Short mmCIF file of C-alpha atoms and ligand atoms in Angstrom, two decimals:
data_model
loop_
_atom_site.label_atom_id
_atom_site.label_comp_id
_atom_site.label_asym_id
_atom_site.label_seq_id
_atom_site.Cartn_x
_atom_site.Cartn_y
_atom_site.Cartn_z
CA UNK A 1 -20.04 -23.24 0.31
CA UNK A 2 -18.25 -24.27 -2.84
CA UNK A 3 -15.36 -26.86 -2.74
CA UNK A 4 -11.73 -27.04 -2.80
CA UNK A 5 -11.72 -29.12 -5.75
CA UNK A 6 -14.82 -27.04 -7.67
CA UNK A 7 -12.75 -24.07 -7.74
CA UNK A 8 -9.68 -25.89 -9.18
CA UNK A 9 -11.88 -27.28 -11.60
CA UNK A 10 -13.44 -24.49 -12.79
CA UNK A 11 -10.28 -22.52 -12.30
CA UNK A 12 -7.14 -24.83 -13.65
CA UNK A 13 -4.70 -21.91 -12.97
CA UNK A 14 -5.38 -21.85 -9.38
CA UNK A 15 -3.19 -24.51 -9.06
CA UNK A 16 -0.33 -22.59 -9.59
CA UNK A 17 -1.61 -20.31 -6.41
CA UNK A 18 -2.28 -23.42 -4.18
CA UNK A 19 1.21 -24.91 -5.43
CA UNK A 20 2.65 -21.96 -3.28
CA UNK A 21 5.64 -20.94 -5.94
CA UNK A 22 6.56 -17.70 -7.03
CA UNK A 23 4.19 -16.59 -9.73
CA UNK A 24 3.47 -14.18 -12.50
CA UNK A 25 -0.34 -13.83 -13.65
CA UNK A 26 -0.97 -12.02 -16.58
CA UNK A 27 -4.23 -10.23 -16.24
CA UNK A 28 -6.07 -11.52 -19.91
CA UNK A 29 -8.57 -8.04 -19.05
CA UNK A 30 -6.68 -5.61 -19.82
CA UNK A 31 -7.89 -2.86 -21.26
CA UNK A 32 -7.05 0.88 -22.41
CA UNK A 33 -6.34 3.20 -19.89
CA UNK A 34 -9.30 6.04 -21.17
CA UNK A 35 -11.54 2.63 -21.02
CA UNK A 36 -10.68 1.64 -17.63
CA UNK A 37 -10.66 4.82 -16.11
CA UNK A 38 -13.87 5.97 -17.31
CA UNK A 39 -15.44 2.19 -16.08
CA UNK A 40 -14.00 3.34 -12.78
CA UNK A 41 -16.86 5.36 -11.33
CA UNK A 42 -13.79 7.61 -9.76
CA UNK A 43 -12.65 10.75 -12.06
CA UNK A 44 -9.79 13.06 -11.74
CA UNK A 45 -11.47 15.54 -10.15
CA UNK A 46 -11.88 13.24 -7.33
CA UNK A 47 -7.79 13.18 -7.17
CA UNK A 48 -7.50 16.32 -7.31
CA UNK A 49 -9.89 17.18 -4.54
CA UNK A 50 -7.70 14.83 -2.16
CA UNK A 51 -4.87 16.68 -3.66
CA UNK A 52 -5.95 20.05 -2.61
CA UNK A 53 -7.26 18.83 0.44
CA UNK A 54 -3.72 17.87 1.89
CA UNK A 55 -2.43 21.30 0.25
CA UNK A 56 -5.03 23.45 2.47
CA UNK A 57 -3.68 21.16 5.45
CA UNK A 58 0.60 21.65 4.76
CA UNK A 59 0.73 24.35 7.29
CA UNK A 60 -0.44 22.50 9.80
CA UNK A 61 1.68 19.81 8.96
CA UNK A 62 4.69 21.64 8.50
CA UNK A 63 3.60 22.97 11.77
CA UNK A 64 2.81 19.61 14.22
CA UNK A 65 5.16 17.72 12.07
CA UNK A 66 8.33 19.57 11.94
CA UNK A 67 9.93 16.33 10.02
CA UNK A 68 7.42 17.74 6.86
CA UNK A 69 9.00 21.81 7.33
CA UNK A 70 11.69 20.54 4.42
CA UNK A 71 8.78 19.61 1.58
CA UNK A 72 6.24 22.95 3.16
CA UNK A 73 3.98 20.75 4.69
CA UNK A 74 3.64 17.93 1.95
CA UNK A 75 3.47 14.24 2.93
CA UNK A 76 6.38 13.20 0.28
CA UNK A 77 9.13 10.21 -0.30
CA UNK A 78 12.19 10.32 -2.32
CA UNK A 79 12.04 8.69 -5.76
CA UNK A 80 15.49 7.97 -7.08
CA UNK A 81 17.24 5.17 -9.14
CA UNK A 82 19.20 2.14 -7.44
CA UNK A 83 21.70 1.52 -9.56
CA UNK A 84 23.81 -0.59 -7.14
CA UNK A 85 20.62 -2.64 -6.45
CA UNK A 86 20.08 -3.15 -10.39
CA UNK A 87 23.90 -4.48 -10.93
CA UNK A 88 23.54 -7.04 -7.96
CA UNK A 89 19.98 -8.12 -8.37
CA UNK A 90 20.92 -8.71 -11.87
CA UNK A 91 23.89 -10.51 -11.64
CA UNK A 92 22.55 -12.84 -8.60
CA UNK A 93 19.50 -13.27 -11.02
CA UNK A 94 21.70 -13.76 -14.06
CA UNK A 95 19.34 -11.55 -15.91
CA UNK A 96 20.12 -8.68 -17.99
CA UNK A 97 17.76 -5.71 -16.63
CA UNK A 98 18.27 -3.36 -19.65
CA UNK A 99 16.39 -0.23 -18.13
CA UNK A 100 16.41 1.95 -15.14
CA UNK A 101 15.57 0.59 -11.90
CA UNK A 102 14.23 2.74 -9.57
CA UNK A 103 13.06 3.20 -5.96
CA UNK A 104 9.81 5.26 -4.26
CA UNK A 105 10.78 5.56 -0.87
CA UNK A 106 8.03 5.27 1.37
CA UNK A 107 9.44 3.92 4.26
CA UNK A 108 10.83 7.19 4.57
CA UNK A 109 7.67 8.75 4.18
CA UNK A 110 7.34 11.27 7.15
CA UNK A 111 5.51 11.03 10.42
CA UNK A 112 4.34 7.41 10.22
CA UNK A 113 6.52 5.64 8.29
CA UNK A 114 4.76 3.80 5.28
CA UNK A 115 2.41 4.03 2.40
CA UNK A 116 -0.67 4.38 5.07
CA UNK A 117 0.58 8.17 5.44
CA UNK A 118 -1.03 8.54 1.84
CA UNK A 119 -4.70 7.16 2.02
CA UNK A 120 -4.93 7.28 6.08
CA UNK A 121 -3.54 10.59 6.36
CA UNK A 122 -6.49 11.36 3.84
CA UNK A 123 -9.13 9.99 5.41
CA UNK A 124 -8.67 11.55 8.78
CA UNK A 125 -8.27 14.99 7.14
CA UNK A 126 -11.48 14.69 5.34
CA UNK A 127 -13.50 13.76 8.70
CA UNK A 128 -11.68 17.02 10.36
CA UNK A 129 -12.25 19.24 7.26
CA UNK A 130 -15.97 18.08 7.45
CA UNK A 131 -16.75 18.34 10.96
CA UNK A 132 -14.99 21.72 11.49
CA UNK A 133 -16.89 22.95 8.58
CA UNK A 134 -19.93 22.11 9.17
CA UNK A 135 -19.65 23.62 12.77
CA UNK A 136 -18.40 27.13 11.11
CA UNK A 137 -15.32 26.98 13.14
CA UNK A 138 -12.99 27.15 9.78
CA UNK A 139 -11.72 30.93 8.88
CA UNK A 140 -11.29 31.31 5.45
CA UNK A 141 -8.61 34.22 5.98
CA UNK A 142 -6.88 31.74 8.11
CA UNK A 143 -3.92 28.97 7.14
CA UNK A 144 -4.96 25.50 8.76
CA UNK A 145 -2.65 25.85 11.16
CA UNK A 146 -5.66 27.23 13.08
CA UNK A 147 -6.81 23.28 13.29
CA UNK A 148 -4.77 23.27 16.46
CA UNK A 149 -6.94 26.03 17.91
CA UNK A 150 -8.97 25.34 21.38
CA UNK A 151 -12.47 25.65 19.39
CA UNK A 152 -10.66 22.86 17.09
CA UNK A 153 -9.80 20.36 19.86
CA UNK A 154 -13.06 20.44 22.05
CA UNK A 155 -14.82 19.14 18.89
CA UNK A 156 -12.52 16.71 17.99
CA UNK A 157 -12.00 15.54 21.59
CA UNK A 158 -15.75 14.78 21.80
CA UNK A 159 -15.91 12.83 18.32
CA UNK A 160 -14.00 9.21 18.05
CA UNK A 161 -12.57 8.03 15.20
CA UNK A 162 -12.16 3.75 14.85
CA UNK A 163 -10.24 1.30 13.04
CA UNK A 164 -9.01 -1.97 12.60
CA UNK A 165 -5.49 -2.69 11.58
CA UNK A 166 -2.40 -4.88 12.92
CA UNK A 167 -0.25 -2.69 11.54
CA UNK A 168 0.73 0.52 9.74
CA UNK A 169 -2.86 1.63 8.73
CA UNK A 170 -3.74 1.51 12.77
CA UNK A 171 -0.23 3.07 13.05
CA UNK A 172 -1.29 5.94 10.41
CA UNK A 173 -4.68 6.39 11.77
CA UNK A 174 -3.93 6.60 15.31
CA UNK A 175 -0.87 9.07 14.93
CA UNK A 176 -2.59 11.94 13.88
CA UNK A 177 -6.05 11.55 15.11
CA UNK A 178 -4.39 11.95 18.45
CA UNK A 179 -2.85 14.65 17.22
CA UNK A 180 -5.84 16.52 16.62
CA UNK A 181 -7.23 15.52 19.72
CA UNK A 182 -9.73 12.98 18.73
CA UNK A 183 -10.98 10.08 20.55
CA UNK A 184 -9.36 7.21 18.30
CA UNK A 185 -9.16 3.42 19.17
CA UNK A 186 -7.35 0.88 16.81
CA UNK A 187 -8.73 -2.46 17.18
CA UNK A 188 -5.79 -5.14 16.90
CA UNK A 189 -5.94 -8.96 16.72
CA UNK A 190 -3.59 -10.31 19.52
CA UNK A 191 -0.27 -11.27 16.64
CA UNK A 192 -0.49 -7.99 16.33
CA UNK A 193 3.33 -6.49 17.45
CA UNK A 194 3.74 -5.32 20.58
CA UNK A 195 6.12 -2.17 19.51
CA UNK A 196 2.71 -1.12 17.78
CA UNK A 197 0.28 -1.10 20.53
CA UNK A 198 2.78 0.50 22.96
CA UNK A 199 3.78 3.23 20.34
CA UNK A 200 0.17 4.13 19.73
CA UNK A 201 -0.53 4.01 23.64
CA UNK A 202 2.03 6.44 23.61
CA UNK A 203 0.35 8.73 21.85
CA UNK A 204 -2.90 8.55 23.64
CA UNK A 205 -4.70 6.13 21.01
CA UNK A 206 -6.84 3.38 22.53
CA UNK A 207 -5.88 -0.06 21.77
CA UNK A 208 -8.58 -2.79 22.27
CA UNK A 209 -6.60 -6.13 22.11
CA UNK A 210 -8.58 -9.31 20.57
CA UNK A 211 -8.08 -13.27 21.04
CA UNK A 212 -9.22 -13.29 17.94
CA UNK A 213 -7.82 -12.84 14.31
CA UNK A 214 -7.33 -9.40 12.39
CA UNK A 215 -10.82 -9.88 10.47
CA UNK A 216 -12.15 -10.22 13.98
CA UNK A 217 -10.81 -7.32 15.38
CA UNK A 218 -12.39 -5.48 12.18
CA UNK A 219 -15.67 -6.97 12.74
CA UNK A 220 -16.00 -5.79 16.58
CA UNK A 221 -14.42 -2.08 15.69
CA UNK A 222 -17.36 -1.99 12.68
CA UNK A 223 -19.77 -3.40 14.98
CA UNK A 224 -18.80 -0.84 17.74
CA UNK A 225 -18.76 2.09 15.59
CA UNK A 226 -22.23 1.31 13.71
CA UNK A 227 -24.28 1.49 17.35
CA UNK A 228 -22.24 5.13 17.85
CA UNK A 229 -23.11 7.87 15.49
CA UNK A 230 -19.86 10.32 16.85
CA UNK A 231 -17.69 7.80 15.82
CA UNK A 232 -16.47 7.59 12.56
CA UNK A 233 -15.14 3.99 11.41
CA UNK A 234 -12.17 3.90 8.56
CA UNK A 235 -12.73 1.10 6.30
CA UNK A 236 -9.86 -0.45 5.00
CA UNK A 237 -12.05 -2.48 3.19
CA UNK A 238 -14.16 0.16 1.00
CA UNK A 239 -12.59 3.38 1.90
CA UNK A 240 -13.24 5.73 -1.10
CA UNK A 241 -11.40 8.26 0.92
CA UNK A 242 -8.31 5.95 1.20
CA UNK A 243 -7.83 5.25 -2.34
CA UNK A 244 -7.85 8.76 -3.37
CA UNK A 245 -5.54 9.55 -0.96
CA UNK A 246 -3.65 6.40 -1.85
CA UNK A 247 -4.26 8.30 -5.56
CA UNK A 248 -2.46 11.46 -5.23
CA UNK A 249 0.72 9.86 -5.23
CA UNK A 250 0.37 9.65 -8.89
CA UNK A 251 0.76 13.94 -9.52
CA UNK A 252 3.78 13.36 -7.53
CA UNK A 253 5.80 10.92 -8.66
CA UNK A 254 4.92 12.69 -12.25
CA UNK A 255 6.49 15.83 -10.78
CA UNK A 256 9.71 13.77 -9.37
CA UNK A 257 10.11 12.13 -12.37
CA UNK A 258 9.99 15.39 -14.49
CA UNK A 259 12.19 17.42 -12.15
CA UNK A 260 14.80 14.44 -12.59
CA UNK A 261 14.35 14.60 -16.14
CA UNK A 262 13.47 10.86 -16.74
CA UNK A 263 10.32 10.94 -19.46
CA UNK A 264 7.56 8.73 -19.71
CA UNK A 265 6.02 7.86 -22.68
CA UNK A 266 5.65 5.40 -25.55
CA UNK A 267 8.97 4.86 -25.82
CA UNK A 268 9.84 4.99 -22.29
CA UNK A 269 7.45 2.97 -20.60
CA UNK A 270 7.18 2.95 -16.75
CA UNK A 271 6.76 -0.58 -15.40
CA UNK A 272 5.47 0.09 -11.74
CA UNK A 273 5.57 -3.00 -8.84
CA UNK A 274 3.34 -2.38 -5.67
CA UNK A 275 2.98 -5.15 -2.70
CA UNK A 276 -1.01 -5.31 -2.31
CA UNK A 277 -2.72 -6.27 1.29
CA UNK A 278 -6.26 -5.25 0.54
CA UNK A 279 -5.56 -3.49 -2.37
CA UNK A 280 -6.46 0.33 -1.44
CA UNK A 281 -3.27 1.79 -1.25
CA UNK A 282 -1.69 -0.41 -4.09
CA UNK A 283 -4.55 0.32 -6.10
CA UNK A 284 -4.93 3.59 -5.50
CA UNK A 285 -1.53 4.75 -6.81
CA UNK A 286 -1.61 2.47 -9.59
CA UNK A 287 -5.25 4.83 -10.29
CA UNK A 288 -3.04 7.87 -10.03
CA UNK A 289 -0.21 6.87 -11.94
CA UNK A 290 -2.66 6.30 -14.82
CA UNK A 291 -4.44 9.18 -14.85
CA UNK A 292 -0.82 11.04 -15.16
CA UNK A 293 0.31 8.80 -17.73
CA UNK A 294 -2.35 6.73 -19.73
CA UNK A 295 -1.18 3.05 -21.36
CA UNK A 296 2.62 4.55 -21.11
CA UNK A 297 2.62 2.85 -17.21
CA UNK A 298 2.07 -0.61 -16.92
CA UNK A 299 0.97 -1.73 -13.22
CA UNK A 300 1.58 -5.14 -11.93
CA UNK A 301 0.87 -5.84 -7.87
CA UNK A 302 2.82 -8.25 -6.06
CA UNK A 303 1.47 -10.71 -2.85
CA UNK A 304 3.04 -13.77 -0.97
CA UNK A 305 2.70 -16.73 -1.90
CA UNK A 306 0.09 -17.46 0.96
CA UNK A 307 -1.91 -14.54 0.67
CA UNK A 308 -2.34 -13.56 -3.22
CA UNK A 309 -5.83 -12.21 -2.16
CA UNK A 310 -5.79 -9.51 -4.96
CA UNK A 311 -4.81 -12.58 -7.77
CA UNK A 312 -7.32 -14.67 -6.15
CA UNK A 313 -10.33 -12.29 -6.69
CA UNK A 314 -9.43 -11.12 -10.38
CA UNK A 315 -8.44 -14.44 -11.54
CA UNK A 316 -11.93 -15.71 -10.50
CA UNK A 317 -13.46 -12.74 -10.64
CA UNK A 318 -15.10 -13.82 -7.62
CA UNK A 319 -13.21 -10.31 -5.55
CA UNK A 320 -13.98 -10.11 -2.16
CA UNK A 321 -16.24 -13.01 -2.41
CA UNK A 322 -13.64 -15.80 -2.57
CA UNK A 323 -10.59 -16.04 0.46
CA UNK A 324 -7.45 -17.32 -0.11
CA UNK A 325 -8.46 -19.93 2.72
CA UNK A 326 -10.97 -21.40 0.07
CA UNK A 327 -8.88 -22.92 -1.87
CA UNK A 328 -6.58 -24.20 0.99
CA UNK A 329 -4.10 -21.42 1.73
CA UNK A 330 -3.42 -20.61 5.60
CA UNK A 331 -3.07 -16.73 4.89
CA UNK A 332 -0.01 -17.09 6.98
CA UNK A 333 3.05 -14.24 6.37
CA UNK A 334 5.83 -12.16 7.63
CA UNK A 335 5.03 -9.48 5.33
CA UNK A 336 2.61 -7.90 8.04
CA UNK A 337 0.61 -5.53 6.10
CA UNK A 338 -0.16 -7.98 3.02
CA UNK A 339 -1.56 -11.09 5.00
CA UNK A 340 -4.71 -10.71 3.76
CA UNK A 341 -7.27 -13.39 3.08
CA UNK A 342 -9.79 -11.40 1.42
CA UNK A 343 -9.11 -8.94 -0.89
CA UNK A 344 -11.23 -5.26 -1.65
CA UNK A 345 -14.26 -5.85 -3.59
CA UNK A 346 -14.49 -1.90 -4.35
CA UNK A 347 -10.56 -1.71 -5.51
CA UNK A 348 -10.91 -5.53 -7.71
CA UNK A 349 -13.54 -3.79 -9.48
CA UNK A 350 -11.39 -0.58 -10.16
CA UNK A 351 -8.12 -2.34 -11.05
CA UNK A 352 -9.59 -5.23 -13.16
CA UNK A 353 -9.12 -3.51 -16.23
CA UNK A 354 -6.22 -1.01 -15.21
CA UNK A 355 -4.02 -3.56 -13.52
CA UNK A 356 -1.70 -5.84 -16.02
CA UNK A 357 -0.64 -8.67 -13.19
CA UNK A 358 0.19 -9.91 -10.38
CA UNK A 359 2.91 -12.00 -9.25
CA UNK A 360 3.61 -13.88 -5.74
CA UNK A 361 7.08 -13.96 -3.85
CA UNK A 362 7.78 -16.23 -1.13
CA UNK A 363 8.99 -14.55 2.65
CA UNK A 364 12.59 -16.16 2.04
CA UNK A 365 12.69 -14.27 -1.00
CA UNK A 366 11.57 -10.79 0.77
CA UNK A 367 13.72 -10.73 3.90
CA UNK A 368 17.08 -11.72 0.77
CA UNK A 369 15.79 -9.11 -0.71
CA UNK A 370 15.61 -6.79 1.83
CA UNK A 371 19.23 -7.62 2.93
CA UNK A 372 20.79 -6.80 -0.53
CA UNK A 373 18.98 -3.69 -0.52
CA UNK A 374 20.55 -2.72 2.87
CA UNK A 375 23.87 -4.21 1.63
CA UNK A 376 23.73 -2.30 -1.99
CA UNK A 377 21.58 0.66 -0.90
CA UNK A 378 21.85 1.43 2.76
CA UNK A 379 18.36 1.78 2.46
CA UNK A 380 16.12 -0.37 5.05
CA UNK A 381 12.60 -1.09 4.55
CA UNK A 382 10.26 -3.93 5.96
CA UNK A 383 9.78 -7.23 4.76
CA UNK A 384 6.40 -6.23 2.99
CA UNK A 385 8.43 -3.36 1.05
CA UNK A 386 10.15 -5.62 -0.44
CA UNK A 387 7.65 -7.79 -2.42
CA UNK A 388 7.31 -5.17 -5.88
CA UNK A 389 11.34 -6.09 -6.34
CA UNK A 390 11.08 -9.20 -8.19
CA UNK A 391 8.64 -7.41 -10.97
CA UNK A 392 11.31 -6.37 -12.95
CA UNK A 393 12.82 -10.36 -13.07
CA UNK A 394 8.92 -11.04 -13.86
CA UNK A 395 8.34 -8.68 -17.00
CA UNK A 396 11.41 -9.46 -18.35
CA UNK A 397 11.39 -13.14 -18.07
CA UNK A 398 7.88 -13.41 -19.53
CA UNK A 399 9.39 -11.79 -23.05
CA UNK A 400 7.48 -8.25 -22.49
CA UNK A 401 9.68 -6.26 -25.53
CA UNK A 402 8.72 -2.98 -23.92
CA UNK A 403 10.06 -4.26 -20.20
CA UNK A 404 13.24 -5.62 -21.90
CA UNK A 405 14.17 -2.30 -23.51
CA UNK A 406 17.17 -0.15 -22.27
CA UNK A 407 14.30 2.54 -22.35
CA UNK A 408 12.12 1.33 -19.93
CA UNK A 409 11.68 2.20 -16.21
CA UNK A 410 11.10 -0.29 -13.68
CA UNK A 411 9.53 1.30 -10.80
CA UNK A 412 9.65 -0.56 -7.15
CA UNK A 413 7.24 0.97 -4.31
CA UNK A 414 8.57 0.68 -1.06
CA UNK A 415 6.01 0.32 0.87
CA UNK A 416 7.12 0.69 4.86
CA UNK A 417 9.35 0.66 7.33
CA UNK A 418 10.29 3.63 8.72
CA UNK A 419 8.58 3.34 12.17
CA UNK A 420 10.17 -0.36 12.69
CA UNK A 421 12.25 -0.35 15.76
CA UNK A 422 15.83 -1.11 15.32
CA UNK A 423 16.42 -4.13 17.21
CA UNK A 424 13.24 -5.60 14.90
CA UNK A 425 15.37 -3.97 11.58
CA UNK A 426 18.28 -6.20 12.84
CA UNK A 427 16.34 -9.31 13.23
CA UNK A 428 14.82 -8.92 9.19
CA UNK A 429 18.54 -8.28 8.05
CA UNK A 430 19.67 -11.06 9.88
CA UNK A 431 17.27 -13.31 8.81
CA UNK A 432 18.27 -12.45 5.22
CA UNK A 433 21.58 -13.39 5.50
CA UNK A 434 20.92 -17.35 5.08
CA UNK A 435 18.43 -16.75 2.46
CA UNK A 436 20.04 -18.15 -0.91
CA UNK A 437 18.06 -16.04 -3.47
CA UNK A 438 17.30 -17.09 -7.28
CA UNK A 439 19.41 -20.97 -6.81
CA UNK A 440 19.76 -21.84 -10.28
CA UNK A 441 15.81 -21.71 -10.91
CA UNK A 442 13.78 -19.11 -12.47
CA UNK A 443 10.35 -17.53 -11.96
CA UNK A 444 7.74 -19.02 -13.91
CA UNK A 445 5.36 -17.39 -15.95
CA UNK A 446 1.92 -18.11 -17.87
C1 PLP B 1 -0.75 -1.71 3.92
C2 PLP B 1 0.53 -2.03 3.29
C3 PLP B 1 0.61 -2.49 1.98
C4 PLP B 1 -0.60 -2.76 1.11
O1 PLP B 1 -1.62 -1.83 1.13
P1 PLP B 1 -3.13 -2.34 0.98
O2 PLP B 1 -3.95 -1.11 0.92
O3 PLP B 1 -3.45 -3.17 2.20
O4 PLP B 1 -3.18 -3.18 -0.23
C5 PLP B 1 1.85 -2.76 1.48
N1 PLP B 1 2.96 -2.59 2.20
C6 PLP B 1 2.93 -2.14 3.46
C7 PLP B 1 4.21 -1.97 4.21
C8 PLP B 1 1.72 -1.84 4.05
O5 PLP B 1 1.68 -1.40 5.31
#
């Protein structure tokens, strides 16, 4: 086991991580976007069989779901510029934000409520695609809707489907697996919120509770899953079937973007800011957005300032091999889904010469932020969601020409909640309301 002070050593800028400030790191491994893509291992045709796949299933959707009848079926979030946001986010920053600042909406993403609806959704499709076909049981004549058929169920009622999440991927998961009818049991450390676990027992998912932490409660659900060959276990960790799910958003937000009449290209550069946990879903739409549009996006990810996992692992280049507990960080958040110690070896790899930074923001800093956007906006979204709105403040203070031009587009992901209870909504917006933001001191940059 290698010391706290050998990794500073060998790694000087880690001390900006362990000084726990608000960050920008500017990824020196950049490459093209044709280079980086092709290194990936993962092609377009890969997105565009997860993209099909969740076009064959839009009738059931639009069927189970009737929230989804509006968009035919499609698992889709508004995209649309915040122009309040920009003026008071600006001013409080005293910053000039030339461009367009814009929101994707994914805490209004339908039936669960966050960015897991994109790569979780897509996972559990793919098992039920697979195991119905391979039994013969799919009609080719037939819409999907005929997944909610009695052949359908019995199958899926004596197959089990596993994860481990504290949050909105076990929230994800377990919604429609039950819906289908399979046997599906989220593992959850015991911090884990109790809205969650009675939502999901709701619904007919199993929750196993654990004394233990969240990489615990992964550990046992993997272990569990490995001795039982009908059980299929979603790793959050390595799931190829996550990130392309994750990757589809990319076609989308091209087609929004293009039906609003906002180009992208040279000139108009999209600067897109994603909160990364483990890095699948971040990273996965960042791998979609540059398939659609090459070196004219630029892709920065954005972590607290106690769990800059993703930062950690490129930096170092160490990925899933160094935890932000190494060098002396207590992984300790209220941005639920991005306290996470260890980041995705598989999605490092990917993004390490796609992704151009990453930057850290401290939890006073989200739940501000998440009150101005509910003051500006009317728009509420969970602490977490709230992490990719300092990249514009980021870019532009570290002298990017192409970020400070009236052309460009700054792109914030909101990443979740739409399944947070109300009274819990309250509590962030309260929170936010002694939160000072940006007191006469600007984000650093290297
Ligand atoms: C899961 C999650 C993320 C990050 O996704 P990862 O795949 O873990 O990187 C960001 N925001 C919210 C609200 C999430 O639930």
């Amino acid at each position: 086991m290698t010391g706290h002070n050998e990794w500073m050593e060998n790694f000087p800028l880690i001390r900006h991580i362990t000084d726990r400030k608000e960050w920008l790191w500017v990824n020196p491994d950049t490459e093209t976007a044709s280079a980086g893509l092709a290194a990936s291992g993962l092609t377009e045709e890969d997105v565009k069989e997860a993209s099909d796949r969740f076009r064959r299933f839009a009738p059931y959707f639009a069927d189970v779901f009737p929230e989804t009848t509006g968009r035919g079926g499609l698992i889709e979030s508004p995209l649309s510029p915040i122009p309040a946001m920009q003026a008071t986010l600006a001013s409080s920053a005293r910053l000039e934000i030339p461009g367009m600042l814009l929101l994707k909406q994914d805490n209004a993403l339908p039936v669960s409520g966050s960015i897991k609806a994109r790569g979780g959704f897509h996972e559990v499709l793919r098992v039920a695609e697979t195991l119905a076909g391979d039994r013969g049981l799919i009609d080719p004549s037939r819409s999907y809707v005929q997944f909610k058929d009695q052949p359908f169920k019995d199958l899926f009622a004596s197959r089990k489907i596993a994860v481990g999440s504290t949050g909105n991927l076990g929230l994800s998961i377990g919604i429609l697996s039950a819906e289908f009818g399979f046997d599906v049991t989220v593992h959850m450390s015991a911090d884990a919120k109790q809205w969650k676990k009675d939502l999901l027992r709701s619904k007919g998912v199993h929750v196993k509770e654990y004394e233990d932490d969240y990489s615990k409660a992964v550990e046992q659900g993997r272990a569990e899953a490995e001795n039982d060959p009908s059980c299929h276990f979603v790793d959050d960790e390595n799931s190829r079937d996550l990130f392309l799910g994750y990757a589809v958003a990319g076609e989308r937000v091209a087609a929004q973007l293009a039906e609003q009449q906002i180009p992208i290209d040279a000139d108009h550069p999209l600067f897109v800011y994603l909160p990364c946990g483990v890095g699948g879903g971040p990273g996965g739409v960042a791998f979609g957005l540059k398939l659609q549009y090459g070196d004219a996006v630029r892709c920065y990810f954005a972590e607290p300032v106690s769990s800059p996992c993703m930062l950690l692992g490129m930096m170092t280049k160490l990925h899933d091999t160094i935890s932000v507990r190494d060098v002396g960080l207590d992984n300790r958040t209220a941005a639920d889904g991005l306290a996470v110690g260890r980041p995705s070896g598989f999605v490092g790899k990917v993004m390490a010469p796609l992704l151009d930074g990453v930057f850290t923001v401290e939890d006073r800093t989200l739940f501000g932020l998440l009150r101005m956007l509910a003051d500006t906006e009317r728009i509420m979204a969970e602490p977490s969601a709230l992490a990719g709105m300092m990249g514009p403040l980021y870019t532009i203070r570290a002298g990017r020409p192409a970020a400070q031009s009236a052309d460009a587009r700054h792109l914030v992901w909101s990443t979740g909640g739409g399944m947070v209870p109300e009274d819990v909504m309250e509590a962030y917006y309260d929170e936010g309301e002694s939160v000072e933001l940006f007191p006469g001191k600007s984000t650093k940059s290297e």
